[in-house]
Amino acid sequence: MEKVVVLTGAGMSADSGLKTFRDSDGLWEGHDIQEVATPQAWERDKELVLEFYNQRRKQLHAVDPNEGHRALAELEDQYDVTIITQNVDNLHERAGSSDVVHLHGELSKVRSEENSSLIYDIGGDIIEVGDTAEDGAQLRPHVVWFGEPVPNMRKAADIVPNADILIVIGTSLVVYPAAGLVDLTDQNIPKYIIDPATPELRTFKGWEHVQERAAEGTPKLVQDLLKN
Ligand code: APR
């Protein structure tokens, strides 16, 4: 089976009703990213950070995967598909994709702030200051904040060079190290980017730009790939 690697970002889930991070005002659901998504923010105001992620988690459980997520799950009928996502939502899994690598963590999980291997799936629940892991330490969101290392980066960097086809969906590719992954593919493989906007990568030679929303462009591309 040919290997398809799909790199997804916030635009993938925009059609499910989840906002992308970089809105024109530079805010994420009304907050400066520095205020809610950094280790410094966590030290400064745990309550605010937990509340922010509680809201995101609640919102996630109120939305569904879109046609784009579903199409990628269908692609597994004929291809060996790995999805590498910068998204913290679980919409790929809920659509039926079986191999999803989360670069920036998972919203439905929390962990001990002292021991990163004590991870708990809490679904759509909330956590508060005083909620602890079994080691007695405060629980924190199992997400990668700005300035923190990306534990799954090595795994992703090992997967990308094996791609026979690369598909990039809904990411501005401005956040490193994730953005560097696209450079690890063989230059000659088919490379597609599905995004209604035209950031820099779209001008790169050898990429086919599907200038559509994820929920439209992805099913079309998947249908084309499945016909072959
Ligand atoms: N379908 C496809 N693409 C879309 C759609 C849509 N409906 N709507 C917007 N987009 C595109 C935008 O044009 C943009 O290129 O999705 C991209 C979203 O970019 P960002 O908001 O920068 O999101 P992302 O690239 O995922 O951000 C990377 O940065 O904020 C951190 O950790 C966070 O994982 C996130 C990372």
mmCIF file of N, CA and C in Angstrom, residues 85-140:
data_model
loop_
_atom_site.group_PDB
_atom_site.id
_atom_site.type_symbol
_atom_site.label_atom_id
_atom_site.label_comp_id
_atom_site.label_asym_id
_atom_site.label_seq_id
_atom_site.Cartn_x
_atom_site.Cartn_y
_atom_site.Cartn_z
ATOM 1 N N THR A 85 -1.116 15.842 13.185
ATOM 2 C CA THR A 85 -1.937 17.044 13.368
ATOM 3 C C THR A 85 -1.359 17.985 14.408
ATOM 4 N N GLN A 86 -1.501 19.271 14.123
ATOM 5 C CA GLN A 86 -1.145 20.290 15.114
ATOM 6 C C GLN A 86 -2.360 20.599 15.987
ATOM 7 N N ASN A 87 -3.487 19.999 15.646
ATOM 8 C CA ASN A 87 -4.718 20.295 16.389
ATOM 9 C C ASN A 87 -4.786 19.490 17.682
ATOM 10 N N VAL A 88 -5.355 20.116 18.694
ATOM 11 C CA VAL A 88 -5.507 19.410 19.975
ATOM 12 C C VAL A 88 -6.881 18.755 20.073
ATOM 13 N N ASP A 89 -7.714 18.937 19.062
ATOM 14 C CA ASP A 89 -9.032 18.285 19.097
ATOM 15 C C ASP A 89 -8.903 16.816 18.699
ATOM 16 N N ASN A 90 -9.997 16.059 18.893
ATOM 17 C CA ASN A 90 -9.973 14.629 18.561
ATOM 18 C C ASN A 90 -10.894 14.309 17.380
ATOM 19 N N LEU A 91 -11.064 15.277 16.481
ATOM 20 C CA LEU A 91 -12.022 15.097 15.388
ATOM 21 C C LEU A 91 -11.546 14.073 14.355
ATOM 22 N N HIS A 92 -10.238 13.949 14.150
ATOM 23 C CA HIS A 92 -9.756 12.898 13.235
ATOM 24 C C HIS A 92 -10.123 11.517 13.788
ATOM 25 N N GLU A 93 -9.880 11.315 15.061
ATOM 26 C CA GLU A 93 -10.182 10.012 15.674
ATOM 27 C C GLU A 93 -11.676 9.742 15.625
ATOM 28 N N ARG A 94 -12.471 10.776 15.934
ATOM 29 C CA ARG A 94 -13.922 10.581 15.944
ATOM 30 C C ARG A 94 -14.471 10.327 14.544
ATOM 31 N N ALA A 95 -13.741 10.767 13.513
ATOM 32 C CA ALA A 95 -14.173 10.496 12.136
ATOM 33 C C ALA A 95 -13.762 9.094 11.699
ATOM 34 N N GLY A 96 -12.898 8.446 12.465
ATOM 35 C CA GLY A 96 -12.522 7.068 12.132
ATOM 36 C C GLY A 96 -11.078 6.868 11.683
ATOM 37 N N SER A 97 -10.274 7.916 11.691
ATOM 38 C CA SER A 97 -8.862 7.727 11.330
ATOM 39 C C SER A 97 -8.171 6.920 12.426
ATOM 40 N N SER A 98 -7.322 5.966 11.994
ATOM 41 C CA SER A 98 -6.767 5.037 12.983
ATOM 42 C C SER A 98 -5.339 5.355 13.407
ATOM 43 N N ASP A 99 -4.670 6.233 12.650
ATOM 44 C CA ASP A 99 -3.278 6.521 12.990
ATOM 45 C C ASP A 99 -3.078 8.039 13.007
ATOM 46 N N VAL A 100 -3.194 8.618 14.190
ATOM 47 C CA VAL A 100 -3.129 10.075 14.330
ATOM 48 C C VAL A 100 -2.020 10.424 15.330
ATOM 49 N N VAL A 101 -1.081 11.238 14.889
ATOM 50 C CA VAL A 101 -0.002 11.693 15.771
ATOM 51 C C VAL A 101 -0.297 13.145 16.142
ATOM 52 N N HIS A 102 -0.443 13.403 17.423
ATOM 53 C CA HIS A 102 -0.725 14.761 17.881
ATOM 54 C C HIS A 102 0.566 15.478 18.254
ATOM 55 N N LEU A 103 0.892 16.511 17.491
ATOM 56 C CA LEU A 103 2.132 17.241 17.789
ATOM 57 C C LEU A 103 1.977 18.164 18.982
ATOM 58 N N HIS A 104 0.784 18.736 19.136
ATOM 59 C CA HIS A 104 0.618 19.757 20.169
ATOM 60 C C HIS A 104 -0.279 19.303 21.321
ATOM 61 N N GLY A 105 -0.405 17.987 21.472
ATOM 62 C CA GLY A 105 -1.155 17.451 22.601
ATOM 63 C C GLY A 105 -2.620 17.240 22.297
ATOM 64 N N GLU A 106 -3.362 16.894 23.344
ATOM 65 C CA GLU A 106 -4.770 16.523 23.178
ATOM 66 C C GLU A 106 -5.617 17.182 24.262
ATOM 67 N N LEU A 107 -6.630 17.894 23.780
ATOM 68 C CA LEU A 107 -7.501 18.658 24.663
ATOM 69 C C LEU A 107 -8.281 17.772 25.638
ATOM 70 N N SER A 108 -8.642 16.573 25.222
ATOM 71 C CA SER A 108 -9.463 15.726 26.092
ATOM 72 C C SER A 108 -8.623 15.007 27.148
ATOM 73 N N LYS A 109 -7.318 15.302 27.167
ATOM 74 C CA LYS A 109 -6.465 14.674 28.180
ATOM 75 C C LYS A 109 -5.829 15.723 29.091
ATOM 76 N N VAL A 110 -5.552 15.300 30.321
ATOM 77 C CA VAL A 110 -4.840 16.154 31.275
ATOM 78 C C VAL A 110 -3.710 15.313 31.868
ATOM 79 N N ARG A 111 -2.779 15.997 32.515
ATOM 80 C CA ARG A 111 -1.679 15.231 33.121
ATOM 81 C C ARG A 111 -1.164 15.922 34.371
ATOM 82 N N SER A 112 -0.384 15.172 35.119
ATOM 83 C CA SER A 112 0.271 15.733 36.304
ATOM 84 C C SER A 112 1.233 16.814 35.868
ATOM 85 N N GLU A 113 1.276 17.937 36.596
ATOM 86 C CA GLU A 113 2.232 18.972 36.189
ATOM 87 C C GLU A 113 3.659 18.591 36.579
ATOM 88 N N GLU A 114 3.793 17.545 37.412
ATOM 89 C CA GLU A 114 5.132 17.104 37.828
ATOM 90 C C GLU A 114 5.643 15.926 37.013
ATOM 91 N N ASN A 115 4.725 15.043 36.596
ATOM 92 C CA ASN A 115 5.145 13.801 35.946
ATOM 93 C C ASN A 115 4.378 13.644 34.631
ATOM 94 N N SER A 116 5.073 13.903 33.527
ATOM 95 C CA SER A 116 4.383 13.966 32.237
ATOM 96 C C SER A 116 3.877 12.605 31.750
ATOM 97 N N SER A 117 4.227 11.514 32.475
ATOM 98 C CA SER A 117 3.698 10.212 32.041
ATOM 99 C C SER A 117 2.373 9.871 32.737
ATOM 100 N N LEU A 118 1.959 10.685 33.672
ATOM 101 C CA LEU A 118 0.652 10.451 34.321
ATOM 102 C C LEU A 118 -0.411 11.240 33.566
ATOM 103 N N ILE A 119 -1.021 10.559 32.569
ATOM 104 C CA ILE A 119 -1.951 11.217 31.640
ATOM 105 C C ILE A 119 -3.341 10.603 31.809
ATOM 106 N N TYR A 120 -4.373 11.425 31.805
ATOM 107 C CA TYR A 120 -5.741 10.926 32.006
ATOM 108 C C TYR A 120 -6.648 11.483 30.919
ATOM 109 N N ASP A 121 -7.502 10.598 30.371
ATOM 110 C CA ASP A 121 -8.494 11.048 29.398
ATOM 111 C C ASP A 121 -9.744 11.459 30.165
ATOM 112 N N ILE A 122 -10.102 12.729 30.116
ATOM 113 C CA ILE A 122 -11.268 13.196 30.878
ATOM 114 C C ILE A 122 -12.444 13.556 29.963
ATOM 115 N N GLY A 123 -12.337 13.195 28.674
ATOM 116 C CA GLY A 123 -13.439 13.489 27.751
ATOM 117 C C GLY A 123 -13.743 14.976 27.741
ATOM 118 N N GLY A 124 -14.990 15.328 28.027
ATOM 119 C CA GLY A 124 -15.394 16.729 27.972
ATOM 120 C C GLY A 124 -15.434 17.389 29.354
ATOM 121 N N ASP A 125 -14.898 16.724 30.369
ATOM 122 C CA ASP A 125 -14.978 17.258 31.735
ATOM 123 C C ASP A 125 -14.096 18.486 31.935
ATOM 124 N N ILE A 126 -14.299 19.115 33.074
ATOM 125 C CA ILE A 126 -13.468 20.275 33.401
ATOM 126 C C ILE A 126 -12.465 19.891 34.499
ATOM 127 N N ILE A 127 -11.379 20.646 34.609
ATOM 128 C CA ILE A 127 -10.507 20.507 35.781
ATOM 129 C C ILE A 127 -10.336 21.873 36.424
ATOM 130 N N GLU A 128 -10.077 21.834 37.724
ATOM 131 C CA GLU A 128 -9.960 23.070 38.486
ATOM 132 C C GLU A 128 -8.684 23.050 39.311
ATOM 133 N N VAL A 129 -8.318 24.215 39.816
ATOM 134 C CA VAL A 129 -7.183 24.282 40.738
ATOM 135 C C VAL A 129 -7.539 23.412 41.945
ATOM 136 N N GLY A 130 -6.619 22.513 42.318
ATOM 137 C CA GLY A 130 -6.899 21.588 43.424
ATOM 138 C C GLY A 130 -7.185 20.173 42.942
ATOM 139 N N ASP A 131 -7.492 20.011 41.651
ATOM 140 C CA ASP A 131 -7.659 18.656 41.096
ATOM 141 C C ASP A 131 -6.262 18.083 40.841
ATOM 142 N N THR A 132 -6.025 16.908 41.413
ATOM 143 C CA THR A 132 -4.661 16.394 41.361
ATOM 144 C C THR A 132 -4.563 15.029 40.676
ATOM 145 N N ALA A 133 -3.343 14.726 40.241
ATOM 146 C CA ALA A 133 -3.022 13.408 39.679
ATOM 147 C C ALA A 133 -2.701 12.464 40.843
ATOM 148 N N GLU A 134 -2.430 11.186 40.523
ATOM 149 C CA GLU A 134 -2.186 10.242 41.626
ATOM 150 C C GLU A 134 -0.887 10.519 42.371
ATOM 151 N N ASP A 135 -0.011 11.348 41.811
ATOM 152 C CA ASP A 135 1.201 11.731 42.548
ATOM 153 C C ASP A 135 0.962 12.955 43.433
ATOM 154 N N GLY A 136 -0.271 13.417 43.477
ATOM 155 C CA GLY A 136 -0.611 14.560 44.329
ATOM 156 C C GLY A 136 -0.379 15.916 43.673
ATOM 157 N N ALA A 137 0.168 15.920 42.450
ATOM 158 C CA ALA A 137 0.456 17.198 41.778
ATOM 159 C C ALA A 137 -0.778 17.705 41.020
ATOM 160 N N GLN A 138 -0.818 19.010 40.860
ATOM 161 C CA GLN A 138 -1.913 19.654 40.125
ATOM 162 C C GLN A 138 -2.009 19.086 38.701
ATOM 163 N N LEU A 139 -3.243 18.869 38.238
ATOM 164 C CA LEU A 139 -3.456 18.469 36.845
ATOM 165 C C LEU A 139 -3.370 19.692 35.934
ATOM 166 N N ARG A 140 -2.785 19.502 34.776
ATOM 167 C CA ARG A 140 -2.707 20.566 33.762
ATOM 168 C C ARG A 140 -3.165 20.002 32.413
#
